[in-house]
């Protein structure tokens, strides 16, 4: 396997130039630059008033190993501190350029200058020679969305099998979504590597419980029960299955990266009392960007009802356990885990397929969402989450 | 998650861990469907088991744990016969009120 070594030592499996707008007002200009510069990707934050969470997401996306260089496009009067953003991304040692629409002289002039800069960055990125890499250079983020009855039987156990295998091979995986792990405390805590990690797991679950109570979004729905799930622990164990069976080496705060290899739990619940917005994740892309901010170069995304999203930064491998969905959304699904339901494959068989595909995707094979042009990102305001930024 | 055990006929039900006392239906199972476990033991479904629902692999007494994924997912609230459906009418969470 080969990847792109960055100045900070991390290895990327993609070689994007990120064009990042720092407020909605400069989005169109940034978007036009990206449209005219193949090899560049659009990412950004819409808000004018700076938000520590969003700022940190932009920093970590800019520093990300799948990103070769960064062009920041600012309007000029937004609160987000452009120079601070540029200098924090710059600590990763890569090229960072800034353009300010108000200083460049408006839309056309900024697009022109942006295309020259982004084009040169793409050219430089193409000259980076890929170097050999192993699974020990890889961080996989594991996420589920559009879950159904099959998720806990097929897609999640298969993803979990692949996570276990990658960790055996020296790799690292991050799972998250603490609110969907309520009820698993006895088993989750048992898997903590140290007592300190166990305390962090307990604390995360307690805050997730409080958040659920505060939001009234909690526990197990009538729909879940119509699908055959009876208890919250049963539902949560199905979600937990995607994290495999390895010990939890550490609990990460938002934007914090794993310090060693192995399995990590990302706790982005925050301090519930200080949480003004409430929602834990506003959508699946919000979930993905936080896994990416913690360093994930690749995502395993499990689904039952079907999801189509990808990512502007890290390739997304879509694993679906519902045979009907696999047929209906065939173009969007990378791994058909519905074979576990129909009886033609075991969990381990599908797990092997995921590991094989992981290797191919590292080596450049496009995932379905990549070849279909999905480049989602979602960086919302999260006031109150500032306190848990790692 | 290397543990799952196939129930015959193929595609009828899955047992996710050797310690489990329930299997999960992979399709709608009629009453009287003979499920053959790995050790050759046969469990006849005592009632229809819809897709995604759980069926008891042996008799489970009241207050006994119902085990799936190798761990308790709750406690039986009534005697459950082998082959019976296991759901909200005879299983409750260990997590207090849901």
CSV table of N, CA, C and O in Angstrom, one decimal, chain A residues 149-150 152-153 157 161 164 183 186-187 219-220 225-234 237-238 241 244-245 339-348, chain B residues 1-6 10-12 14 16 24-27 51-54 68-69 71-75 86-89 91-95 97-98:
chain,number,residue,atom,x,y,z
A,149,UNK,N,-33.4,-2.9,11.4
A,149,UNK,CA,-33.3,-4.2,12.1
A,149,UNK,C,-32.0,-5.0,11.7
A,149,UNK,O,-31.5,-5.7,12.5
A,150,UNK,N,-31.6,-4.8,10.5
A,150,UNK,CA,-30.4,-5.6,10.0
A,150,UNK,C,-29.1,-5.0,10.5
A,150,UNK,O,-28.1,-5.8,10.5
A,152,UNK,N,-27.7,-4.3,13.4
A,152,UNK,CA,-27.0,-5.0,14.5
A,152,UNK,C,-26.7,-6.4,14.2
A,152,UNK,O,-26.1,-7.1,15.0
A,153,UNK,N,-27.3,-7.0,13.1
A,153,UNK,CA,-27.1,-8.4,12.7
A,153,UNK,C,-26.0,-8.5,11.6
A,153,UNK,O,-25.4,-9.6,11.6
A,157,UNK,N,-21.8,-5.9,12.8
A,157,UNK,CA,-20.9,-7.0,13.1
A,157,UNK,C,-19.8,-7.2,12.1
A,157,UNK,O,-18.6,-7.4,12.4
A,161,UNK,N,-15.9,-6.8,12.7
A,161,UNK,CA,-14.9,-7.8,12.4
A,161,UNK,C,-13.7,-7.2,11.7
A,161,UNK,O,-12.6,-7.5,12.0
A,164,UNK,N,-11.6,-5.2,14.1
A,164,UNK,CA,-10.7,-6.1,14.9
A,164,UNK,C,-9.5,-6.5,14.1
A,164,UNK,O,-8.4,-6.5,14.5
A,183,UNK,N,-26.9,2.0,27.9
A,183,UNK,CA,-27.3,0.6,28.2
A,183,UNK,C,-26.2,-0.4,28.0
A,183,UNK,O,-26.4,-1.6,28.5
A,186,UNK,N,-22.0,-1.7,31.3
A,186,UNK,CA,-21.2,-2.8,31.9
A,186,UNK,C,-20.1,-3.4,31.0
A,186,UNK,O,-19.0,-3.7,31.4
A,187,UNK,N,-20.5,-3.5,29.7
A,187,UNK,CA,-19.6,-4.2,28.8
A,187,UNK,C,-18.6,-3.2,28.2
A,187,UNK,O,-17.4,-3.5,28.0
A,219,UNK,N,-33.5,6.6,24.2
A,219,UNK,CA,-33.9,5.2,24.4
A,219,UNK,C,-34.5,4.7,23.1
A,219,UNK,O,-34.1,5.0,22.0
A,220,UNK,N,-35.4,3.8,23.2
A,220,UNK,CA,-35.8,3.0,22.1
A,220,UNK,C,-37.2,3.4,21.6
A,220,UNK,O,-38.1,3.6,22.4
A,225,UNK,N,-39.1,-1.1,18.1
A,225,UNK,CA,-39.7,-2.3,18.7
A,225,UNK,C,-40.5,-3.0,17.6
A,225,UNK,O,-40.6,-4.2,17.6
A,226,UNK,N,-41.1,-2.3,16.7
A,226,UNK,CA,-41.8,-2.9,15.6
A,226,UNK,C,-40.9,-3.7,14.7
A,226,UNK,O,-41.2,-4.7,14.1
A,227,UNK,N,-39.6,-3.3,14.7
A,227,UNK,CA,-38.6,-4.1,14.0
A,227,UNK,C,-38.0,-5.3,14.7
A,227,UNK,O,-37.2,-6.0,14.2
A,228,UNK,N,-38.5,-5.4,16.0
A,228,UNK,CA,-38.1,-6.6,16.7
A,228,UNK,C,-37.1,-6.3,17.9
A,228,UNK,O,-36.8,-7.2,18.7
A,229,UNK,N,-36.6,-5.1,18.0
A,229,UNK,CA,-35.7,-4.7,19.1
A,229,UNK,C,-36.6,-4.5,20.3
A,229,UNK,O,-37.6,-3.8,20.2
A,230,UNK,N,-36.2,-5.1,21.4
A,230,UNK,CA,-37.0,-5.0,22.6
A,230,UNK,C,-36.5,-3.9,23.6
A,230,UNK,O,-37.2,-3.1,24.1
A,231,UNK,N,-35.2,-4.0,23.9
A,231,UNK,CA,-34.6,-3.2,25.0
A,231,UNK,C,-33.5,-2.2,24.5
A,231,UNK,O,-32.9,-2.5,23.4
A,232,UNK,N,-33.3,-1.2,25.3
A,232,UNK,CA,-32.2,-0.2,24.9
A,232,UNK,C,-30.9,-0.9,24.8
A,232,UNK,O,-30.1,-0.6,23.9
A,233,UNK,N,-30.6,-1.8,25.7
A,233,UNK,CA,-29.3,-2.4,25.7
A,233,UNK,C,-29.1,-3.3,24.4
A,233,UNK,O,-28.0,-3.4,23.8
A,234,UNK,N,-30.2,-3.9,24.0
A,234,UNK,CA,-30.2,-4.7,22.7
A,234,UNK,C,-29.8,-3.8,21.5
A,234,UNK,O,-29.0,-4.1,20.7
A,237,UNK,N,-26.2,-2.5,21.8
A,237,UNK,CA,-25.2,-3.6,21.5
A,237,UNK,C,-25.1,-3.8,20.0
A,237,UNK,O,-24.0,-4.0,19.5
A,238,UNK,N,-26.2,-3.6,19.3
A,238,UNK,CA,-26.2,-3.7,17.9
A,238,UNK,C,-25.3,-2.6,17.3
A,238,UNK,O,-24.6,-2.8,16.3
A,241,UNK,N,-21.6,-3.1,18.0
A,241,UNK,CA,-21.0,-4.2,17.3
A,241,UNK,C,-20.0,-3.7,16.2
A,241,UNK,O,-19.1,-4.4,15.8
A,244,UNK,N,-16.2,-3.6,17.0
A,244,UNK,CA,-15.5,-4.8,17.2
A,244,UNK,C,-15.4,-5.2,18.7
A,244,UNK,O,-16.3,-4.8,19.4
A,245,UNK,N,-14.4,-5.9,19.0
A,245,UNK,CA,-14.3,-6.5,20.4
A,245,UNK,C,-13.0,-6.1,21.1
A,245,UNK,O,-12.7,-6.7,22.2
A,339,UNK,N,-25.9,-10.3,2.4
A,339,UNK,CA,-25.6,-11.7,2.3
A,339,UNK,C,-25.6,-12.5,3.6
A,339,UNK,O,-25.8,-13.7,3.7
A,340,UNK,N,-25.3,-11.7,4.7
A,340,UNK,CA,-25.4,-12.3,6.0
A,340,UNK,C,-26.9,-12.7,6.4
A,340,UNK,O,-27.2,-13.7,7.0
A,341,UNK,N,-27.7,-11.8,6.0
A,341,UNK,CA,-29.2,-12.0,6.3
A,341,UNK,C,-29.7,-13.1,5.4
A,341,UNK,O,-30.5,-13.9,5.9
A,342,UNK,N,-29.4,-13.1,4.1
A,342,UNK,CA,-29.9,-14.1,3.2
A,342,UNK,C,-29.3,-15.5,3.5
A,342,UNK,O,-29.8,-16.5,3.0
A,343,UNK,N,-28.2,-15.5,4.2
A,343,UNK,CA,-27.6,-16.8,4.6
A,343,UNK,C,-26.5,-17.3,3.7
A,343,UNK,O,-26.0,-18.4,3.9
A,344,UNK,N,-26.1,-16.4,2.7
A,344,UNK,CA,-25.1,-16.9,1.8
A,344,UNK,C,-23.7,-16.5,2.3
A,344,UNK,O,-22.7,-17.0,1.7
A,345,UNK,N,-23.5,-15.8,3.4
A,345,UNK,CA,-22.2,-15.4,3.9
A,345,UNK,C,-22.2,-15.3,5.4
A,345,UNK,O,-23.3,-15.1,6.0
A,346,UNK,N,-21.1,-15.5,6.0
A,346,UNK,CA,-20.9,-15.3,7.4
A,346,UNK,C,-20.4,-13.9,7.7
A,346,UNK,O,-19.8,-13.3,6.7
A,347,UNK,N,-20.5,-13.5,8.9
A,347,UNK,CA,-19.9,-12.1,9.2
A,347,UNK,C,-18.5,-12.0,8.8
A,347,UNK,O,-18.1,-11.0,8.3
A,348,UNK,N,-17.7,-13.1,9.1
A,348,UNK,CA,-16.3,-13.0,8.8
A,348,UNK,C,-16.0,-12.9,7.3
A,348,UNK,O,-15.1,-12.2,6.9
B,1,UNK,N,-16.4,-10.3,16.7
B,1,UNK,CA,-17.7,-10.7,16.2
B,1,UNK,C,-17.6,-11.9,15.2
B,1,UNK,O,-18.1,-11.9,14.1
B,2,UNK,N,-16.8,-12.8,15.7
B,2,UNK,CA,-16.4,-14.0,14.9
B,2,UNK,C,-17.3,-15.2,15.3
B,2,UNK,O,-17.0,-16.3,14.9
B,3,UNK,N,-18.3,-14.9,16.1
B,3,UNK,CA,-18.9,-16.0,16.9
B,3,UNK,C,-20.2,-16.5,16.3
B,3,UNK,O,-20.7,-17.4,16.8
B,4,UNK,N,-20.8,-15.8,15.3
B,4,UNK,CA,-22.1,-16.2,15.0
B,4,UNK,C,-22.3,-17.6,14.5
B,4,UNK,O,-21.4,-18.2,13.9
B,5,UNK,N,-23.5,-18.1,14.8
B,5,UNK,CA,-23.8,-19.5,14.5
B,5,UNK,C,-25.0,-19.5,13.6
B,5,UNK,O,-26.0,-18.9,13.9
B,6,UNK,N,-24.9,-20.3,12.5
B,6,UNK,CA,-26.0,-20.4,11.6
B,6,UNK,C,-27.0,-21.4,12.1
B,6,UNK,O,-26.6,-22.4,12.6
B,10,UNK,N,-30.9,-22.6,6.0
B,10,UNK,CA,-30.1,-21.4,5.8
B,10,UNK,C,-31.0,-20.1,5.6
B,10,UNK,O,-32.0,-20.2,5.0
B,11,UNK,N,-30.6,-19.0,6.2
B,11,UNK,CA,-31.3,-17.8,6.1
B,11,UNK,C,-32.5,-17.7,7.0
B,11,UNK,O,-33.3,-16.8,6.9
B,12,UNK,N,-32.7,-18.7,7.9
B,12,UNK,CA,-33.9,-18.7,8.8
B,12,UNK,C,-33.6,-17.8,10.0
B,12,UNK,O,-34.5,-17.0,10.4
B,14,UNK,N,-30.3,-16.4,13.0
B,14,UNK,CA,-28.8,-16.2,13.3
B,14,UNK,C,-28.7,-16.2,14.9
B,14,UNK,O,-29.5,-15.5,15.5
B,16,UNK,N,-25.9,-14.9,17.5
B,16,UNK,CA,-24.8,-13.9,17.4
B,16,UNK,C,-23.6,-14.3,18.3
B,16,UNK,O,-22.5,-13.8,18.1
B,24,UNK,N,-32.1,-14.7,16.3
B,24,UNK,CA,-32.9,-13.6,15.6
B,24,UNK,C,-33.4,-14.1,14.3
B,24,UNK,O,-32.5,-14.6,13.5
B,25,UNK,N,-34.6,-14.0,14.0
B,25,UNK,CA,-35.2,-14.4,12.7
B,25,UNK,C,-34.6,-13.6,11.6
B,25,UNK,O,-34.6,-12.3,11.6
B,26,UNK,N,-34.2,-14.2,10.5
B,26,UNK,CA,-33.7,-13.5,9.3
B,26,UNK,C,-34.7,-13.4,8.2
B,26,UNK,O,-34.5,-12.8,7.2
B,27,UNK,N,-35.9,-14.0,8.5
B,27,UNK,CA,-37.1,-13.8,7.6
B,27,UNK,C,-38.3,-14.2,8.5
B,27,UNK,O,-38.1,-14.7,9.6
B,51,UNK,N,-39.6,-11.4,10.9
B,51,UNK,CA,-38.2,-11.0,10.6
B,51,UNK,C,-37.7,-9.9,11.6
B,51,UNK,O,-38.3,-9.0,11.9
B,52,UNK,N,-36.5,-10.2,12.1
B,52,UNK,CA,-35.9,-9.3,13.1
B,52,UNK,C,-36.2,-9.5,14.6
B,52,UNK,O,-35.7,-8.9,15.5
B,53,UNK,N,-37.2,-10.4,14.8
B,53,UNK,CA,-37.6,-10.7,16.1
B,53,UNK,C,-36.8,-11.9,16.7
B,53,UNK,O,-36.2,-12.7,16.0
B,54,UNK,N,-36.9,-12.0,18.0
B,54,UNK,CA,-36.1,-13.0,18.7
B,54,UNK,C,-36.9,-14.3,19.1
B,54,UNK,O,-38.1,-14.2,19.4
B,68,UNK,N,-28.0,-12.0,24.3
B,68,UNK,CA,-27.8,-11.8,22.8
B,68,UNK,C,-26.5,-11.1,22.7
B,68,UNK,O,-26.2,-10.2,23.5
B,69,UNK,N,-25.7,-11.3,21.7
B,69,UNK,CA,-24.4,-10.8,21.5
B,69,UNK,C,-23.5,-11.3,22.7
B,69,UNK,O,-22.5,-10.7,23.0
B,71,UNK,N,-24.2,-11.2,25.9
B,71,UNK,CA,-24.4,-10.5,27.1
B,71,UNK,C,-25.9,-10.3,27.3
B,71,UNK,O,-26.7,-10.4,26.4
B,72,UNK,N,-26.3,-10.0,28.6
B,72,UNK,CA,-27.7,-9.8,28.9
B,72,UNK,C,-28.3,-8.6,28.2
B,72,UNK,O,-27.7,-7.5,28.2
B,73,UNK,N,-29.4,-8.7,27.5
B,73,UNK,CA,-30.1,-7.6,27.0
B,73,UNK,C,-31.3,-7.2,27.8
B,73,UNK,O,-32.0,-6.3,27.4
B,74,UNK,N,-31.5,-8.0,28.9
B,74,UNK,CA,-32.6,-7.7,29.7
B,74,UNK,C,-33.0,-9.0,30.5
B,74,UNK,O,-32.2,-10.0,30.5
B,75,UNK,N,-34.1,-8.9,31.2
B,75,UNK,CA,-34.5,-10.0,32.1
B,75,UNK,C,-35.9,-10.5,31.7
B,75,UNK,O,-36.8,-9.7,31.4
B,86,UNK,N,-39.6,-13.8,21.9
B,86,UNK,CA,-39.1,-13.0,23.0
B,86,UNK,C,-39.2,-11.5,22.6
B,86,UNK,O,-38.5,-11.1,21.7
B,87,UNK,N,-40.1,-10.8,23.3
B,87,UNK,CA,-40.2,-9.4,23.0
B,87,UNK,C,-40.7,-8.6,24.2
B,87,UNK,O,-40.6,-9.1,25.3
B,88,UNK,N,-41.3,-7.5,24.0
B,88,UNK,CA,-41.7,-6.6,25.1
B,88,UNK,C,-42.7,-7.3,26.1
B,88,UNK,O,-42.8,-6.8,27.2
B,89,UNK,N,-43.4,-8.3,25.6
B,89,UNK,CA,-44.4,-9.0,26.5
B,89,UNK,C,-43.7,-9.9,27.6
B,89,UNK,O,-44.4,-10.3,28.5
B,91,UNK,N,-40.0,-9.7,28.2
B,91,UNK,CA,-38.6,-9.2,28.4
B,91,UNK,C,-38.6,-7.8,28.7
B,91,UNK,O,-39.2,-7.0,28.1
B,92,UNK,N,-37.8,-7.4,29.8
B,92,UNK,CA,-37.7,-6.0,30.1
B,92,UNK,C,-36.2,-5.6,30.3
B,92,UNK,O,-35.4,-6.5,30.6
B,93,UNK,N,-35.9,-4.4,30.1
B,93,UNK,CA,-34.6,-3.8,30.2
B,93,UNK,C,-34.1,-4.0,31.6
B,93,UNK,O,-34.8,-4.0,32.6
B,94,UNK,N,-32.7,-4.0,31.7
B,94,UNK,CA,-32.1,-3.9,33.1
B,94,UNK,C,-31.7,-2.5,33.4
B,94,UNK,O,-31.1,-2.2,34.4
B,95,UNK,N,-32.1,-1.5,32.5
B,95,UNK,CA,-31.7,-0.1,32.7
B,95,UNK,C,-32.8,0.7,33.3
B,95,UNK,O,-32.8,1.9,33.1
B,97,UNK,N,-36.5,2.3,33.8
B,97,UNK,CA,-37.6,2.6,32.8
B,97,UNK,C,-37.0,3.1,31.6
B,97,UNK,O,-36.1,3.9,31.6
B,98,UNK,N,-37.5,2.6,30.4
B,98,UNK,CA,-37.0,3.1,29.1
B,98,UNK,C,-37.7,4.4,28.8
B,98,UNK,O,-38.8,4.7,29.1
